[in-house]
Amino acid sequence: MSRQSGLVRLLLWLLVASAAASPSFAQEAFETFKQLNGSTKMPKLKAFSAPGAAAIANVTQGRSVKLDAKLTDQGEPMQHGLSWRVFSPIPGADGKLPLLASAEGGSAAFQLAPGDYFVNVSFGRAGATKKLIVPVEGEVANQVLVLDAGGMSLSAISGADTHIPDKQLSFDIYASEVREDGERGLVLADVKPNTIVRLNAGTYHVVSEYGSINAVVRADITVEAGELTEATIQHRASQVGFKLVSEEGGEAIADTAWSVLTSGGDIVAESVSAFPVMVLAEGQYTAVARNKDKLFQRDFEVKAGVNLDVELMLDQP
């Protein structure tokens, strides 16, 4: 892959929308696309358990606490897409933090008995947690949590501008930091093209796969708070069809086994099909076909964004 990576270019277009200049733009943009659902990792809150009857009774008889969340410190309170959770700071018998109350939507209001709590708000894969103290008497201040979050939307092309069908593309998003074991933490797997992923601000390592063989591109992409980052990744690969024929342009002969080798002789793909179609990274290859104990082979070159068919002749010497 090191040979391929030297050919890889990354095209990034950033759609910058300052929350201060247009407070509602970022959230409206996020709502335009399908949101990927999934559990959100909550800082310092490893687990929770369902609320008991006593906890529910205390919640319903408590003081009113209003909660708002913002994408950025200078942004406006968000009105959609939020998930609120209120936890007791005291672990239950199972060692988990009891979940006392929850809400979905925008701003939230809870009835909480005087005491200490943890409040978590999530927006897709972005989240924030705050310790909350509800006083016995006096004014209960409105609570504001700043998500420091933005969005990422990913797409890809092959070559200069060749469209790649969505079903042949996938993206995995990883943390940018490399752990002691040499791996990166997986944030989200199998992200579909042009889907908004809501993330805390920061840099992420994105791996894009075109097909399932060797067309892989990696890139570090930064998400800014209150902004939507649209990244288009450029693959250096193409789709290649193979067939063994008795005459040029003829029908593919059945019961044929295929192997595709690199110029160095390494096998990169195999198939048992009359007319296999593969996505291969740019480079030099050899196609080998086996039919009725006979071998046929042909060298070919893959150029980025140029799909081709490779025919092997049955009567070749």
XYZ file of C-alpha atoms in Angstrom, residues 8-304:
297
model
C -3.070 9.535 -3.185
C -4.364 13.109 -3.121
C -6.985 14.409 -0.765
C -9.460 17.081 -1.799
C -11.152 18.850 1.057
C -13.863 21.418 0.704
C -14.809 23.119 3.953
C -18.248 24.620 4.203
C -17.610 27.171 6.937
C -20.573 28.573 8.809
C -19.723 30.620 11.877
C -22.203 30.082 14.689
C -21.652 33.671 15.785
C -22.504 35.059 12.376
C -25.416 32.702 11.726
C -26.348 30.870 14.945
C -28.859 28.455 13.490
C -27.005 27.495 10.296
C -24.877 24.662 11.639
C -27.774 22.912 13.355
C -30.050 23.333 10.325
C -27.338 21.883 8.090
C -26.961 18.873 10.368
C -30.712 18.238 10.245
C -30.664 18.108 6.428
C -28.998 14.711 6.438
C -29.799 11.355 7.986
C -28.235 11.065 11.430
C -26.345 7.926 12.406
C -27.726 6.600 15.655
C -25.617 4.954 18.301
C -24.643 5.093 21.913
C -22.627 8.115 22.955
C -19.599 7.744 25.181
C -20.152 9.966 28.206
C -17.057 11.440 29.880
C -16.473 9.769 33.263
C -19.877 8.053 33.146
C -19.091 4.455 32.342
C -22.516 2.913 32.923
C -25.964 3.519 34.325
C -28.886 1.517 35.611
C -32.627 2.052 35.360
C -34.194 4.352 37.998
C -35.787 2.843 41.077
C -39.182 3.840 42.487
C -37.642 6.051 45.205
C -35.537 7.927 42.676
C -38.548 8.588 40.466
C -40.547 9.860 43.457
C -37.784 12.309 44.373
C -37.578 13.571 40.787
C -41.300 14.263 40.526
C -41.341 16.223 43.820
C -38.180 18.286 43.257
C -37.283 21.756 42.066
C -37.475 22.867 38.456
C -34.140 22.932 36.613
C -33.895 24.239 33.029
C -31.135 22.937 30.747
C -29.849 24.365 27.463
C -27.127 23.129 25.098
C -25.086 25.046 22.506
C -22.764 23.946 19.731
C -20.322 26.727 20.672
C -19.982 29.082 23.600
C -21.288 31.998 21.503
C -24.051 30.028 19.772
C -27.770 29.970 20.401
C -29.491 27.214 22.433
C -30.217 24.205 20.224
C -33.842 23.279 19.590
C -33.570 19.811 18.036
C -31.564 16.590 18.080
C -30.510 16.513 21.748
C -30.646 13.612 24.204
C -30.569 14.512 27.919
C -29.733 12.133 30.782
C -29.662 12.903 34.517
C -27.714 10.525 36.794
C -27.258 10.143 40.502
C -23.549 10.491 41.436
C -23.889 7.567 43.871
C -23.452 4.127 42.279
C -26.232 1.610 42.865
C -25.867 -1.929 44.169
C -24.779 -3.042 40.692
C -21.982 -0.473 40.634
C -23.664 1.645 37.980
C -24.844 5.231 38.195
C -28.661 5.251 38.431
C -30.434 7.029 35.589
C -32.995 9.363 37.170
C -34.516 11.184 34.193
C -34.188 11.634 30.435
C -35.555 13.799 27.634
C -35.238 14.200 23.867
C -35.430 17.279 21.642
C -34.094 20.750 22.454
C -33.963 22.559 25.790
C -35.110 20.434 28.735
C -36.620 21.006 32.175
C -36.481 18.478 35.031
C -37.963 18.346 38.506
C -35.019 17.410 40.740
C -34.833 17.085 44.501
C -32.099 19.185 46.180
C -28.767 17.416 45.875
C -25.950 16.542 43.484
C -26.330 15.091 39.971
C -24.477 14.432 36.736
C -26.160 15.807 33.606
C -25.163 14.508 30.178
C -26.313 15.847 26.803
C -25.523 14.149 23.505
C -25.853 15.336 19.929
C -25.139 12.380 17.682
C -21.590 11.283 18.568
C -20.851 14.555 20.362
C -21.509 14.895 24.064
C -20.876 16.929 27.198
C -21.264 16.187 30.912
C -21.646 18.569 33.827
C -22.002 18.200 37.584
C -25.202 19.839 38.809
C -25.968 21.009 42.343
C -29.635 21.723 43.114
C -29.885 23.966 46.216
C -32.449 23.466 48.973
C -33.575 27.092 48.673
C -32.848 30.167 46.596
C -32.869 30.611 42.862
C -32.006 27.667 40.631
C -29.898 29.036 37.773
C -30.475 27.857 34.209
C -27.802 25.360 33.229
C -25.956 25.685 29.891
C -23.795 22.900 28.452
C -21.461 23.688 25.545
C -21.024 20.716 23.228
C -18.060 22.162 21.318
C -19.314 20.119 18.368
C -19.537 20.205 14.597
C -20.339 17.894 11.706
C -18.519 15.831 9.082
C -19.852 14.668 5.715
C -17.757 12.345 3.543
C -17.744 11.480 -0.147
C -15.204 10.218 -2.694
C -14.323 10.214 -6.388
C -11.909 8.161 -8.498
C -9.313 9.888 -10.624
C -10.099 13.474 -11.524
C -13.891 13.331 -11.319
C -15.220 9.789 -11.820
C -18.288 9.106 -9.670
C -18.103 6.113 -7.331
C -21.422 4.344 -6.602
C -22.375 4.723 -2.956
C -22.718 0.954 -2.467
C -19.009 0.513 -3.313
C -17.833 3.086 -0.754
C -17.431 2.935 2.993
C -15.760 5.138 5.581
C -14.452 4.343 9.048
C -13.757 7.197 11.465
C -11.023 6.790 14.076
C -9.531 8.952 16.802
C -6.413 10.760 15.635
C -4.313 9.596 18.583
C -2.431 6.311 18.318
C -2.664 4.147 21.454
C 0.204 2.307 23.093
C -0.725 -0.847 21.197
C -0.261 1.035 17.909
C -3.995 1.133 17.112
C -6.469 4.008 16.940
C -9.790 4.032 18.746
C -12.733 3.415 16.410
C -15.303 6.210 16.612
C -17.752 5.022 13.959
C -17.630 2.206 11.387
C -19.157 1.824 7.929
C -20.282 5.429 7.494
C -22.245 5.888 4.270
C -21.380 8.702 1.819
C -22.963 12.132 2.306
C -24.226 11.321 5.795
C -23.751 13.917 8.506
C -21.838 12.574 11.494
C -22.077 14.815 14.568
C -18.777 14.886 16.441
C -16.967 16.810 19.127
C -14.522 19.321 17.659
C -11.116 17.838 16.894
C -9.095 15.925 14.327
C -10.182 12.473 13.173
C -8.462 9.791 11.088
C -10.701 8.677 8.208
C -10.201 5.455 6.242
C -12.045 5.248 2.918
C -12.463 1.909 1.117
C -13.514 1.666 -2.532
C -14.516 -1.925 -3.174
C -13.049 -4.631 -0.962
C -9.573 -5.410 -2.322
C -6.811 -2.792 -2.162
C -8.286 0.637 -2.925
C -7.850 2.324 0.470
C -7.197 5.987 1.251
C -6.432 7.497 4.660
C -6.740 11.133 5.680
C -6.806 13.279 8.808
C -9.833 15.594 8.831
C -10.546 18.352 11.338
C -14.020 19.161 12.646
C -14.536 22.723 13.882
C -17.123 23.610 16.519
C -20.298 25.022 14.962
C -19.200 24.166 11.423
C -19.960 21.492 8.853
C -16.871 19.977 7.199
C -17.468 18.335 3.826
C -14.544 16.183 2.666
C -14.205 14.576 -0.765
C -11.504 11.913 -0.892
C -9.823 11.080 -4.181
C -9.167 7.410 -4.866
C -6.558 6.197 -7.362
C -8.435 3.108 -8.486
C -10.834 1.733 -11.102
C -13.335 -1.017 -11.729
C -12.043 -3.943 -13.823
C -14.065 -6.750 -15.434
C -12.492 -10.063 -16.507
C -13.638 -12.714 -18.945
C -12.215 -15.667 -20.836
C -13.564 -15.740 -24.406
C -13.225 -17.854 -27.537
C -13.240 -14.754 -29.748
C -12.793 -11.038 -29.192
C -15.944 -9.540 -27.675
C -17.475 -12.976 -27.199
C -19.425 -14.401 -24.299
C -17.562 -15.190 -21.083
C -16.769 -18.875 -20.673
C -18.189 -20.450 -17.537
C -16.335 -22.592 -14.965
C -13.344 -20.263 -14.943
C -11.232 -19.525 -11.855
C -9.430 -16.182 -11.677
C -6.382 -14.842 -9.866
C -5.088 -11.267 -10.024
C -1.418 -10.712 -9.208
C 0.619 -7.581 -8.660
C 3.698 -6.875 -10.773
C 5.691 -8.427 -7.924
C 3.749 -11.677 -8.122
C 1.583 -11.263 -5.006
C -2.035 -12.421 -5.260
C -4.425 -9.554 -4.482
C -7.742 -11.159 -5.483
C -9.302 -14.453 -6.533
C -12.707 -15.384 -7.917
C -14.604 -18.295 -9.435
C -16.954 -16.614 -11.867
C -17.469 -16.307 -15.608
C -17.292 -12.512 -15.503
C -15.882 -11.193 -12.183
C -15.722 -7.449 -11.578
C -13.162 -6.050 -9.146
C -12.036 -2.637 -7.915
C -8.244 -2.364 -8.052
C -5.827 0.365 -7.054
C -3.841 2.050 -9.809
C -0.875 -0.056 -10.981
C 0.410 -2.988 -13.047
C -1.218 -6.426 -12.703
C -1.400 -9.887 -14.266
C -4.706 -11.712 -14.747
C -4.551 -15.520 -14.621
C -7.537 -17.655 -15.716
C -7.841 -21.421 -15.148
C -10.329 -23.416 -17.226
C -10.310 -27.226 -17.623
C -6.777 -27.493 -16.227
C -5.472 -24.935 -18.711
C -3.958 -21.601 -17.684
C -4.271 -18.301 -19.530
C -2.735 -15.012 -18.486
C -2.458 -11.392 -19.541
C -0.734 -8.309 -18.158
C -2.795 -5.128 -17.788
C -2.600 -1.672 -16.243
C -5.148 0.066 -14.018
C -5.422 3.836 -14.339
C -7.367 5.936 -11.852
